[in-house]
């Protein structure tokens, strides 16, 4: 905006930049996307000069990078920290938004860009008695800034998604006793993390633009360096399949799931990957009963896969206990601990690794009113509806960055965010140069788009009835079950570009 000569004000609820990487400071927090990919590409000097230390970066290092970017491009002065936007109302007469904050700001703006994040509304389950607990309570997504020391403590971790799976091995190193409360076993693949290989770094930096361009052609906008097999997993013999799975597993990260193109397209194909992962668990966990409990029953990949460092080995430690809450849920939190059925687990601290009200949570916490005072909360009651995940019918001049209906969380988020930011910046420029005051998605284009997003998801196992993922909003009681992100980055970018090439087809410009 500054480069285009326009003024912009940024409101940020946190006291610093970083978003996810500001809030999620839990022990072991680290990115699942490789460092050389999980970084901005808008500035060649920046991507050449910044040096990452590991293949997968830790939260402190990513936060340091984001602060560096903020200062390098002199952005801090435009950001008002510790300020939460409470309401945004569209005024039809002026075609402007009136934005209010919890600090009493009352700002008029032609455009509002909601960059509120997909995983930024922490979800703490409503368990009876939580307020009576005498010890410390944490949520991985709202971790304190001061150091937390679990040395000698008895700790409960509730939740075994990506956050829990990263935190559990590190907390286990400190805690005297660790109880892990597991409702649904997740699939997790080893990260095979280590120091960044200088040769690999040099090779990528020698042609960073080419590397970025190749990644943009991948379904999740990442991983062009991993070779997948072009054939169906069902078309190869047992030895070939085992070899390919083993290779993917050893490479680490998401490479395992990229072994074959149809793992998320049929149950028969998926079962091969699931059986392989379950056999790995049996080989890594000493106690067969614990291995059985840790073995997931759901489709591999229908929930966001987890990536770990030493997760399964942690359950071989004598002071780490797995508590199954799949059939008997956590009943109450007492003054001294966690009660499940007739058993009470006495602990000094409880860590909720229980996830987020994903994709819509933070947007809907703001009272957003569009045309005729209509509330976004009402418009999205039966699930979010958008055009391209960028615009919403009835809410002119409001943009969402990585909104529902865009590939967002199914991609390398940094790439998706930059693609959206470029699209929005170009759009605002277009409106100015063409003398238009507003842009708004048409209800018809929006309905067709939502149908398209759902239609693609229906061709996959992502909305398998046995899978209660946050992609579907199924982790939040009462939230409408609908698959929110769009699968497939490259065709999406093509569509966005095509919309622009046809004078913002599907939008009304006035
Ligand atoms: P999550 O994937 O939603 O996992 C939440 C966990 O808490 C699940 O195991 C869930 O069980 C459990 N849970 C929720 N309520 C419960 C209750 N009342 N009793 C017992 N268990 C309960 O959340 P997350 O681990 O924070 O991860 C969210 C997303 O953030 C990830 O999928 C990923 O996209 C992102 N993330 C990324 C990284 C990374 O890049 N390294 C790290 C962390 C997070 P159920 O499955 O039965 O609901």
XYZ file of C-alpha atoms and ligand atoms in Angstrom:
558
model
C 0.000 0.000 0.000
C 2.843 2.313 0.837
C 4.542 1.582 -2.470
C 1.249 2.415 -4.194
C 1.084 5.722 -2.307
C -1.860 4.745 -0.127
C -2.261 4.947 3.601
C -2.794 1.840 5.665
C -3.366 1.173 9.331
C -2.751 -2.207 10.802
C -4.413 -3.333 14.004
C -2.884 -6.249 15.863
C -4.237 -7.857 19.023
C -0.818 -9.107 20.110
C 1.997 -6.997 21.533
C 4.263 -7.947 18.658
C 4.278 -9.300 15.118
C 4.278 -12.985 14.276
C 0.668 -14.186 14.451
C 0.794 -17.957 14.931
C 4.480 -17.690 15.776
C 3.806 -15.009 18.356
C 1.166 -17.014 20.234
C 2.289 -20.629 19.867
C 5.370 -20.635 22.099
C 4.775 -24.050 23.604
C 7.759 -26.359 24.177
C 8.790 -28.010 20.921
C 6.875 -25.594 18.646
C 8.363 -25.838 15.205
C 7.207 -25.517 11.608
C 6.246 -28.581 9.559
C 7.184 -26.890 6.292
C 10.865 -26.742 5.389
C 12.608 -23.474 6.283
C 13.723 -22.620 2.754
C 10.080 -22.806 1.684
C 8.415 -21.347 4.764
C 9.643 -17.819 4.102
C 8.698 -14.829 1.973
C 9.615 -14.700 -1.679
C 8.646 -11.090 -2.454
C 12.185 -9.800 -1.972
C 15.168 -11.560 -3.519
C 17.751 -9.946 -1.215
C 15.769 -11.018 1.840
C 15.516 -14.638 0.782
C 19.181 -14.742 -0.193
C 20.501 -13.121 2.972
C 18.418 -14.787 5.668
C 20.102 -17.899 7.055
C 18.003 -20.643 8.605
C 19.743 -23.026 10.946
C 17.611 -26.170 10.642
C 15.627 -27.976 7.986
C 12.481 -27.284 10.054
C 12.650 -24.040 11.998
C 11.778 -23.569 15.629
C 9.152 -21.059 16.712
C 11.734 -18.621 18.185
C 13.689 -18.589 14.918
C 10.597 -17.948 12.794
C 9.531 -15.191 15.166
C 12.996 -13.649 14.880
C 12.691 -13.799 11.087
C 9.280 -12.119 11.132
C 10.594 -9.361 13.389
C 13.529 -8.944 11.044
C 11.184 -8.569 8.060
C 9.063 -6.092 9.978
C 12.072 -3.900 10.734
C 13.857 -4.397 7.425
C 10.822 -3.036 5.566
C 10.076 -0.446 8.223
C 6.569 -1.743 8.934
C 6.393 -1.408 12.703
C 5.340 2.238 12.568
C 2.167 1.299 10.678
C 1.095 -1.291 13.212
C -0.935 -0.518 16.296
C -0.285 -3.379 18.725
C -2.356 -4.547 21.700
C -5.465 -3.505 19.829
C -8.327 -5.809 18.981
C -10.839 -4.869 16.298
C -14.319 -5.270 17.748
C -16.640 -4.101 14.959
C -16.490 -3.335 11.253
C -19.553 -1.813 9.601
C -20.068 -0.993 5.950
C -21.712 2.328 5.175
C -23.518 2.153 1.855
C -23.738 5.918 1.396
C -19.993 6.427 1.411
C -18.989 2.884 0.398
C -16.618 2.909 3.359
C -16.032 0.783 6.409
C -16.196 2.065 9.952
C -13.789 0.053 12.089
C -13.776 0.174 15.882
C -11.291 -1.276 18.316
C -11.211 -2.120 22.011
C -8.976 0.925 22.474
C -11.604 3.340 21.279
C -10.258 3.827 17.746
C -12.978 4.684 15.271
C -11.528 4.581 11.790
C -13.055 5.117 8.370
C -11.473 3.069 5.587
C -12.349 2.376 1.985
C -11.048 -1.169 2.206
C -10.685 -3.645 5.027
C -8.359 -6.617 4.761
C -9.014 -9.297 7.352
C -5.716 -11.086 7.999
C -7.005 -12.648 11.187
C -5.497 -16.088 10.680
C -6.928 -19.562 10.219
C -5.732 -21.068 13.498
C -5.873 -18.142 15.879
C -8.971 -18.672 18.041
C -7.813 -21.082 20.727
C -10.322 -23.751 21.717
C -10.335 -24.809 25.359
C -12.953 -27.485 25.959
C -15.711 -26.640 28.353
C -14.928 -29.227 31.045
C -16.721 -28.990 34.362
C -14.578 -27.907 37.279
C -11.750 -26.313 35.291
C -11.998 -23.137 37.356
C -11.454 -25.121 40.559
C -8.095 -26.578 39.480
C -5.392 -25.426 41.880
C -2.443 -25.843 39.509
C -1.390 -24.037 36.320
C -3.446 -24.220 33.142
C -1.983 -23.589 29.697
C -3.205 -23.647 26.103
C -0.548 -24.294 23.451
C -1.949 -21.460 21.339
C -1.798 -18.919 24.182
C 1.508 -19.847 25.741
C 2.983 -17.404 28.277
C 6.017 -15.309 27.385
C 7.864 -16.089 30.569
C 9.626 -19.462 30.738
C 7.517 -22.379 31.973
C 9.457 -24.980 33.905
C 7.887 -28.400 34.370
C 10.891 -29.855 36.189
C 9.720 -32.193 38.923
C 6.065 -31.536 38.076
C 3.225 -33.894 37.260
C 1.749 -32.672 33.996
C -1.392 -33.509 31.995
C -1.481 -32.878 28.254
C -4.946 -32.986 26.697
C -4.925 -33.443 22.914
C -2.733 -35.268 20.455
C -2.878 -33.164 17.278
C 0.147 -31.376 15.780
C 0.664 -29.156 18.835
C 0.379 -31.946 21.408
C 2.590 -34.245 19.375
C 5.328 -31.589 19.248
C 5.004 -30.606 22.904
C 4.739 -34.063 24.521
C 8.336 -35.270 23.901
C 9.783 -31.972 25.168
C 7.545 -31.740 28.235
C 8.410 -35.391 28.986
C 12.086 -34.421 29.231
C 11.283 -32.126 32.175
C 8.226 -33.512 33.878
C 8.414 -35.981 36.746
C 5.276 -37.618 35.426
C 3.324 -36.980 32.259
C -0.243 -38.070 31.534
C -1.314 -37.774 27.894
C -5.086 -37.734 27.410
C -5.826 -38.998 23.921
C -9.282 -38.919 22.333
C -8.306 -39.709 18.746
C -4.934 -41.150 17.805
C -3.255 -39.088 15.059
C -0.964 -40.205 12.300
C 2.429 -38.646 12.754
C 5.503 -38.979 10.582
C 9.074 -38.321 11.679
C 10.451 -34.940 10.673
C 14.004 -36.222 10.080
C 14.977 -32.740 11.145
C 18.579 -31.636 11.418
C 20.897 -28.751 10.641
C 20.217 -27.254 7.236
C 22.511 -28.897 4.697
C 24.739 -26.080 3.320
C 24.937 -27.727 -0.107
C 21.168 -28.035 -0.311
C 20.797 -24.417 0.775
C 23.340 -23.221 -1.797
C 21.643 -25.206 -4.565
C 18.235 -23.713 -3.776
C 19.574 -20.192 -3.356
C 21.394 -20.444 -6.689
C 17.958 -20.587 -8.323
C 15.522 -19.488 -5.641
C 13.041 -18.121 -8.177
C 13.011 -21.436 -10.029
C 12.480 -23.356 -6.769
C 9.590 -21.074 -5.825
C 8.061 -21.400 -9.290
C 8.228 -25.199 -9.162
C 6.606 -25.221 -5.719
C 3.773 -23.042 -6.957
C 2.914 -25.846 -9.375
C 2.532 -28.366 -6.541
C -0.948 -29.085 -5.089
C 0.068 -27.776 -1.662
C 2.490 -25.155 -3.033
C 5.424 -27.020 -1.501
C 7.649 -30.055 -1.835
C 8.710 -29.968 -5.497
C 12.003 -31.507 -4.321
C 10.309 -34.757 -3.261
C 9.760 -37.277 -5.981
C 6.356 -38.937 -5.808
C 5.298 -41.940 -7.846
C 3.022 -41.139 -10.752
C 1.189 -44.488 -10.505
C -1.673 -45.529 -8.305
C -0.599 -47.300 -5.134
C -2.964 -50.050 -6.238
C -0.998 -50.617 -9.444
C 2.299 -51.615 -7.821
C 3.415 -54.825 -6.136
C 3.917 -55.207 -2.373
C 7.711 -54.775 -2.436
C 7.602 -51.641 -4.570
C 4.943 -50.120 -2.337
C 6.799 -50.914 0.885
C 10.021 -49.460 -0.539
C 8.293 -46.255 -1.623
C 6.532 -45.849 1.745
C 9.770 -46.497 3.635
C 11.607 -43.966 1.495
C 8.901 -41.344 2.123
C 8.890 -42.107 5.845
C 12.677 -41.752 6.090
C 12.758 -38.517 4.060
C 10.533 -37.073 6.715
C 7.713 -34.573 6.878
C 4.902 -34.807 4.363
C 7.010 -36.891 1.913
C 5.338 -40.126 3.104
C 1.905 -38.932 2.085
C 3.246 -37.816 -1.259
C 4.447 -41.360 -2.052
C 1.442 -42.056 -4.288
C -1.072 -39.691 -5.854
C -4.234 -41.553 -4.855
C -3.808 -42.054 -1.114
C -6.579 -39.578 -0.376
C -8.820 -40.675 -3.220
C -9.902 -44.180 -2.265
C -10.224 -46.155 0.943
C -8.454 -49.090 -0.660
C -5.428 -46.951 -1.534
C -5.489 -45.190 1.819
C -5.531 -48.460 3.747
C -2.090 -49.362 2.396
C -0.602 -46.175 3.866
C -2.535 -46.589 7.122
C -1.318 -50.193 7.533
C 2.262 -49.091 6.909
C 2.004 -46.307 9.522
C 0.424 -48.643 12.090
C 3.202 -51.210 11.553
C 5.715 -48.402 12.212
C 3.977 -47.610 15.500
C 4.167 -51.262 16.574
C 7.887 -51.278 15.801
C 8.545 -48.054 17.749
C 6.456 -48.567 20.881
C 7.568 -51.284 23.322
C 4.265 -52.021 25.056
C 1.853 -53.644 22.556
C -1.186 -52.309 24.438
C 0.129 -48.732 24.227
C 1.063 -49.233 20.565
C -2.488 -50.378 19.888
C -3.943 -47.290 21.557
C -1.601 -45.030 19.604
C -2.627 -46.664 16.313
C -5.136 -44.466 14.507
C -8.333 -45.885 13.038
C -9.155 -42.926 10.818
C -8.205 -42.360 7.186
C -4.584 -41.163 6.855
C -4.493 -37.505 5.831
C -8.180 -36.645 6.363
C -6.974 -34.692 9.389
C -3.896 -32.525 9.039
C -0.974 -34.994 9.303
C 1.368 -34.399 12.208
C 5.140 -34.326 12.019
C 7.145 -35.251 15.085
C 10.533 -35.644 16.674
C 10.627 -38.694 18.924
C 6.885 -38.853 19.650
C 6.399 -42.617 19.764
C 9.655 -43.270 21.673
C 8.355 -40.929 24.398
C 5.759 -43.545 25.315
C 8.541 -46.020 26.144
C 9.599 -43.808 29.067
C 8.453 -45.116 32.463
C 7.060 -41.770 33.623
C 4.887 -41.183 30.522
C 1.350 -42.591 30.624
C -1.213 -42.665 27.828
C -4.810 -42.263 28.990
C -7.485 -43.256 26.498
C -10.445 -40.859 26.607
C -12.047 -42.042 23.377
C -14.886 -43.934 25.001
C -14.904 -42.439 28.503
C -14.276 -38.704 28.116
C -12.671 -36.437 30.670
C -15.446 -36.062 33.159
C -14.317 -33.198 35.375
C -11.276 -31.242 36.378
C -10.934 -31.331 40.131
C -8.859 -29.161 42.439
C -6.005 -31.646 42.093
C -6.261 -33.089 38.639
C -8.207 -34.724 35.851
C -11.012 -37.200 36.403
C -11.865 -39.830 33.789
C -14.618 -42.203 34.866
C -13.651 -43.468 38.323
C -9.976 -42.561 37.953
C -8.436 -39.301 39.070
C -5.017 -38.303 37.746
C -3.373 -35.883 40.161
C -1.292 -33.251 38.390
C 0.360 -29.894 39.036
C -0.315 -28.474 35.571
C -2.685 -29.053 32.657
C -1.683 -28.256 29.082
C -4.570 -28.011 26.633
C -3.325 -28.870 23.162
C -6.913 -28.830 22.027
C -6.664 -26.752 18.876
C -8.633 -23.880 17.428
C -11.974 -22.714 16.103
C -10.347 -22.859 12.698
C -10.756 -20.669 9.629
C -13.848 -18.767 10.782
C -13.312 -18.367 14.550
C -11.326 -15.140 14.568
C -13.361 -13.492 11.817
C -16.641 -14.187 13.553
C -15.374 -12.871 16.877
C -15.486 -9.467 15.187
C -18.963 -8.026 14.672
C -18.784 -7.573 10.901
C -21.808 -5.915 9.280
C -22.162 -5.539 5.533
C -24.906 -4.186 3.318
C -28.193 -3.470 5.160
C -26.441 -4.056 8.470
C -26.393 -7.809 7.787
C -24.091 -9.704 10.143
C -21.400 -12.018 8.808
C -22.244 -14.335 11.705
C -25.741 -14.777 10.236
C -24.529 -15.045 6.644
C -22.192 -17.867 7.691
C -24.500 -19.656 10.068
C -24.643 -22.732 7.824
C -20.897 -22.560 7.139
C -18.684 -19.952 5.505
C -19.538 -18.830 1.964
C -17.093 -16.778 -0.067
C -16.011 -16.155 -3.612
C -12.425 -17.413 -4.027
C -11.926 -17.126 -0.261
C -11.212 -13.463 -1.008
C -14.579 -11.711 -1.119
C -18.058 -12.177 0.335
C -21.385 -11.245 -1.289
C -23.043 -8.489 0.725
C -19.712 -7.308 2.170
C -18.200 -4.921 -0.395
C -14.558 -3.858 -0.131
C -13.838 -6.486 2.487
C -11.067 -8.942 1.676
C -10.006 -12.042 3.562
C -6.433 -13.300 3.456
C -6.398 -17.115 3.197
C -10.130 -17.168 3.852
C -12.372 -20.231 3.723
C -12.865 -21.328 0.130
C -9.204 -20.725 -0.702
C -6.421 -23.355 -0.437
C -4.920 -21.661 2.654
C -4.388 -24.329 5.329
C -3.877 -27.084 2.742
C -0.793 -25.299 1.447
C 2.432 -23.698 2.532
C 0.658 -20.766 4.183
C 3.353 -18.234 3.344
C 2.871 -18.849 -0.377
C -0.905 -18.629 -0.103
C -0.710 -15.452 1.946
C 1.598 -13.762 -0.563
C -0.641 -14.812 -3.467
C -3.643 -13.282 -1.705
C -1.837 -10.129 -0.694
C -0.657 -9.592 -4.280
C -4.151 -10.227 -5.624
C -5.733 -7.804 -3.148
C -3.101 -5.095 -3.744
C -3.536 -5.404 -7.527
C -7.306 -5.287 -7.134
C -7.224 -2.091 -5.065
C -4.896 -0.562 -7.644
C -7.247 -1.595 -10.452
C -10.235 -0.005 -8.701
C -8.348 3.251 -8.262
C -7.079 3.412 -11.809
C -10.551 2.555 -13.176
C -12.359 5.062 -10.999
C -14.345 2.459 -9.049
C -15.232 2.841 -5.407
C -16.241 -0.658 -4.558
C -15.954 -4.320 -5.406
C -18.333 -7.037 -4.260
C -18.722 -10.717 -5.064
C -22.021 -11.575 -6.742
C -24.233 -14.107 -4.921
C -24.270 -16.256 -8.093
C -20.470 -16.410 -8.424
C -20.200 -17.107 -4.709
C -22.753 -19.941 -4.787
C -21.022 -21.523 -7.775
C -17.666 -21.227 -6.020
C -18.892 -22.825 -2.798
C -20.340 -25.654 -4.911
C -16.971 -26.050 -6.620
C -15.054 -26.188 -3.307
C -17.477 -28.790 -1.924
C -17.496 -30.758 -5.161
C -13.722 -31.137 -5.152
C -13.693 -32.162 -1.480
C -16.401 -34.751 -2.184
C -14.060 -36.466 -4.645
C -11.589 -37.113 -1.810
C -11.498 -38.746 1.619
C -11.204 -35.376 3.379
C -14.832 -35.437 4.417
C -14.939 -39.108 5.265
C -17.750 -39.475 7.817
C -15.343 -41.057 10.330
C -13.106 -38.012 10.300
C -13.938 -35.110 12.586
C -11.305 -32.660 11.464
C -11.056 -28.955 12.049
C -11.099 -28.573 8.235
C -14.765 -29.529 8.617
C -15.328 -27.489 11.755
C -16.099 -30.838 13.414
C -13.836 -30.152 16.411
C -16.083 -27.367 17.686
C -19.394 -28.367 19.288
C -22.306 -26.904 17.329
C -20.258 -25.700 14.344
C -21.751 -26.597 10.957
C -19.905 -29.489 9.351
C -18.662 -28.266 6.004
C -15.264 -28.640 4.344
C -13.814 -25.126 4.389
C -10.563 -24.978 2.385
C -10.177 -25.601 -1.354
C -8.021 -28.533 -2.414
C -5.371 -27.714 -5.017
C -3.247 -24.582 -5.264
C -2.274 -24.343 -8.989
C -5.799 -24.434 -10.494
C -6.863 -21.946 -7.836
C -4.164 -19.469 -8.845
C -5.191 -19.930 -12.470
C -8.790 -19.158 -11.543
C -7.793 -16.028 -9.584
C -5.709 -14.804 -12.518
C -8.506 -15.603 -14.935
C -10.996 -13.609 -12.868
C -8.671 -10.596 -13.093
C -8.069 -11.095 -16.818
C -11.844 -10.916 -17.306
C -12.267 -7.627 -15.450
C -12.968 -9.237 -12.109
C -15.476 -11.725 -13.391
C -17.897 -12.730 -10.625
C -17.505 -9.402 -8.822
C -19.528 -6.223 -9.310
C -17.405 -3.087 -9.544
C -19.249 0.147 -8.963
P -5.871 -30.094 16.639
O -5.187 -30.682 15.488
O -7.264 -29.646 16.462
O -5.769 -31.149 17.819
C -6.505 -30.977 18.993
C -6.417 -32.230 19.815
O -7.136 -32.028 21.019
C -7.051 -33.436 19.141
O -6.294 -34.570 19.445
C -8.424 -33.494 19.791
O -9.025 -34.760 19.765
C -8.059 -33.090 21.184
N -9.195 -32.617 21.957
C -9.978 -31.540 21.734
N -10.923 -31.437 22.680
C -10.739 -32.473 23.516
C -11.388 -32.919 24.692
N -12.455 -32.289 25.194
N -10.923 -34.049 25.303
C -9.855 -34.701 24.806
N -9.206 -34.331 23.696
C -9.641 -33.231 23.071
O -5.075 -28.839 17.222
P -3.511 -28.541 17.167
O -2.748 -29.722 17.558
O -3.289 -27.277 17.896
O -3.226 -28.295 15.639
C -4.078 -27.457 14.864
C -3.419 -27.169 13.550
O -2.414 -26.162 13.724
C -2.660 -28.326 12.954
O -3.487 -29.267 12.335
C -1.729 -27.609 11.999
O -2.370 -27.207 10.838
C -1.369 -26.381 12.825
N -0.134 -26.656 13.554
C 0.995 -26.714 12.830
C 2.165 -26.997 13.442
C 3.402 -27.065 12.629
O 3.482 -26.652 11.503
N 4.412 -27.598 13.192
C 2.218 -27.237 14.798
C 1.040 -27.158 15.525
C -0.139 -26.865 14.892
P -9.990 -35.180 18.551
O -9.083 -35.433 17.391
O -10.709 -36.367 19.037
O -10.910 -34.010 18.290
